[in-house]
PDB file of C-alpha atoms in Angstrom:
ATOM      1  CA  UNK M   1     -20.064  -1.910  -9.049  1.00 66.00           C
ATOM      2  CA  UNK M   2     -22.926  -0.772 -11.811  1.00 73.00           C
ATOM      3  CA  UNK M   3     -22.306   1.199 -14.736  1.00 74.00           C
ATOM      4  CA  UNK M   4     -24.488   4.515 -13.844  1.00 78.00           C
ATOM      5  CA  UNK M   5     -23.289   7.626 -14.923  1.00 80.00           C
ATOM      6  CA  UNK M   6     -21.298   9.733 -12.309  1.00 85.00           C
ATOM      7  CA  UNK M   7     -20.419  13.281 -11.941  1.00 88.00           C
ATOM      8  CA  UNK M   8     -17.392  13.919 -13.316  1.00 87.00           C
ATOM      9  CA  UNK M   9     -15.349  14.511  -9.756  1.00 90.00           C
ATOM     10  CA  UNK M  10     -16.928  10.944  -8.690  1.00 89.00           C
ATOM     11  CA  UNK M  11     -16.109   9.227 -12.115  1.00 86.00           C
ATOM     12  CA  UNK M  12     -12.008  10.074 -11.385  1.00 87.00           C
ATOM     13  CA  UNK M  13     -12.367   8.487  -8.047  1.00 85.00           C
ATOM     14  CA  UNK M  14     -14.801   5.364  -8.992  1.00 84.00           C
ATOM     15  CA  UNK M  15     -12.352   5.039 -12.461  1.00 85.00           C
ATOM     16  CA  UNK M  16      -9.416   2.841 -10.823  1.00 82.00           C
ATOM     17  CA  UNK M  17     -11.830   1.015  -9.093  1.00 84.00           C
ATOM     18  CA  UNK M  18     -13.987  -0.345 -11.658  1.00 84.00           C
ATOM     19  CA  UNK M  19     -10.634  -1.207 -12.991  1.00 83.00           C
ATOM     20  CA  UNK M  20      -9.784  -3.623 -10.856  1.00 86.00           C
ATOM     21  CA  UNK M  21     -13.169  -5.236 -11.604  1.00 86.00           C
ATOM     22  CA  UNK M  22     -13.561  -8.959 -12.188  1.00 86.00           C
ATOM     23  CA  UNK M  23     -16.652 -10.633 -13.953  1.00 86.00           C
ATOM     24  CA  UNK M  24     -18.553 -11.969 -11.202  1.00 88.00           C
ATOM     25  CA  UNK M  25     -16.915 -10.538  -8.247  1.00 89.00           C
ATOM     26  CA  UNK M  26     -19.401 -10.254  -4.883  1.00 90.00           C
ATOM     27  CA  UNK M  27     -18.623  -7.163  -3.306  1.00 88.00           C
ATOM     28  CA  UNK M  28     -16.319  -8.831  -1.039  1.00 88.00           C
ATOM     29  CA  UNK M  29     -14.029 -10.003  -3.788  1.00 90.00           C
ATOM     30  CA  UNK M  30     -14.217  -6.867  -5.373  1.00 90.00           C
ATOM     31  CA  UNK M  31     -12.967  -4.719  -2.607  1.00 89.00           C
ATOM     32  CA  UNK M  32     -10.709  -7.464  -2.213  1.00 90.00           C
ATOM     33  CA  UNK M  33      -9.121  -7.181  -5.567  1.00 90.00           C
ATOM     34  CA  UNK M  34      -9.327  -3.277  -5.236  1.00 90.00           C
ATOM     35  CA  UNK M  35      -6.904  -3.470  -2.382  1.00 92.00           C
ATOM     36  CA  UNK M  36      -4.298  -5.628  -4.634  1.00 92.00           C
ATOM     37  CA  UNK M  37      -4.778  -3.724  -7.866  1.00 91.00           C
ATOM     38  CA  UNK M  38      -4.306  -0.407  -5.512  1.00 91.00           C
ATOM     39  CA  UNK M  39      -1.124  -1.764  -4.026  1.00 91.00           C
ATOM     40  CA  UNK M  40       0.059  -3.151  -8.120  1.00 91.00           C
ATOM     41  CA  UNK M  41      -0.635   0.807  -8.987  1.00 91.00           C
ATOM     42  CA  UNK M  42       1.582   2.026  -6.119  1.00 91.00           C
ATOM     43  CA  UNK M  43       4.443   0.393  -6.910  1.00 89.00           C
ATOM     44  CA  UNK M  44       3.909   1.258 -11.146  1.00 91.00           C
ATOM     45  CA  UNK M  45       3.191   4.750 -10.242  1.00 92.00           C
ATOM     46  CA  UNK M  46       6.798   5.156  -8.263  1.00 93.00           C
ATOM     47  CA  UNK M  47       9.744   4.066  -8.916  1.00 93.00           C
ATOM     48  CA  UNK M  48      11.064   4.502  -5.635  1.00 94.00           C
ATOM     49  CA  UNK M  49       8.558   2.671  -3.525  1.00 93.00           C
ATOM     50  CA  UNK M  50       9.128  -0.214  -6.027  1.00 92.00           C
ATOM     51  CA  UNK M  51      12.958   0.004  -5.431  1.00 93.00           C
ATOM     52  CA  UNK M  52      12.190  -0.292  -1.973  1.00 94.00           C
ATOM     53  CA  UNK M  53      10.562  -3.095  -1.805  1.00 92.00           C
ATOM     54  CA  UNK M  54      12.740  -5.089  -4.135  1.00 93.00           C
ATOM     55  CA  UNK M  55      15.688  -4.250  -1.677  1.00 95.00           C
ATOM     56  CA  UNK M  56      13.082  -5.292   0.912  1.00 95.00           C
ATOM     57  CA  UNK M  57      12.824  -1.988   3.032  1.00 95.00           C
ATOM     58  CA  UNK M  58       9.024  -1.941   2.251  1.00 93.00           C
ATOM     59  CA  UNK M  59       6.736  -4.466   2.263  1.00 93.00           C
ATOM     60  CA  UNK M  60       3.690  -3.493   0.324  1.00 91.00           C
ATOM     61  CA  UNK M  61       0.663  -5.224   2.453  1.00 92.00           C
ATOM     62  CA  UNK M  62      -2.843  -5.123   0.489  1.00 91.00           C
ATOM     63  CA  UNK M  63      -5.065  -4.755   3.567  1.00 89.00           C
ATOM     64  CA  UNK M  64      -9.181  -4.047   3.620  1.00 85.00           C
ATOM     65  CA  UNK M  65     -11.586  -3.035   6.497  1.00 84.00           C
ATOM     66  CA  UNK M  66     -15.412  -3.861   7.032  1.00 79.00           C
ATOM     67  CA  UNK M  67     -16.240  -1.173   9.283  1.00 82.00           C
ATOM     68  CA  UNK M  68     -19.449  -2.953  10.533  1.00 79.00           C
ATOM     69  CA  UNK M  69     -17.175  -5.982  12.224  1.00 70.00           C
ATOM     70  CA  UNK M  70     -15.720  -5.603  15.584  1.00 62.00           C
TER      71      UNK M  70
END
């Protein structure tokens, strides 16, 4: 979530993700919104995975993990 410089290889990866960035966001929320703005990007990005889910063979699920819980 800060602003320090990255290597370039990092900065592609980090790049979408401070994209989806909200003012004020706890990490929580931000991962949060990462997982909806990655699953907004999938369906943009492809026309067919968008087709399928307006005909309702996909369902695209935003889902997130904390590995620490059991």
């Amino acid at each position: 979530m800060g602003k320090e410089p990255l290597t370039p290889l990092i900065e592609d990866l980090v790049q979408p993700i401070r994209e989806s960035l909200r003012s004020g966001d706890d990490l929580t929320q931000a991962i949060q919104g990462n997982a909806q703005y990655a699953a907004r990007q999938v369906m943009q990005r492809s026309n067919l995975i968008a087709e399928a889910k307006d005909t309702g063979k996909v369902r695209i699920i935003p889902v997130y993990s904390d590995l620490n819980s059991e």
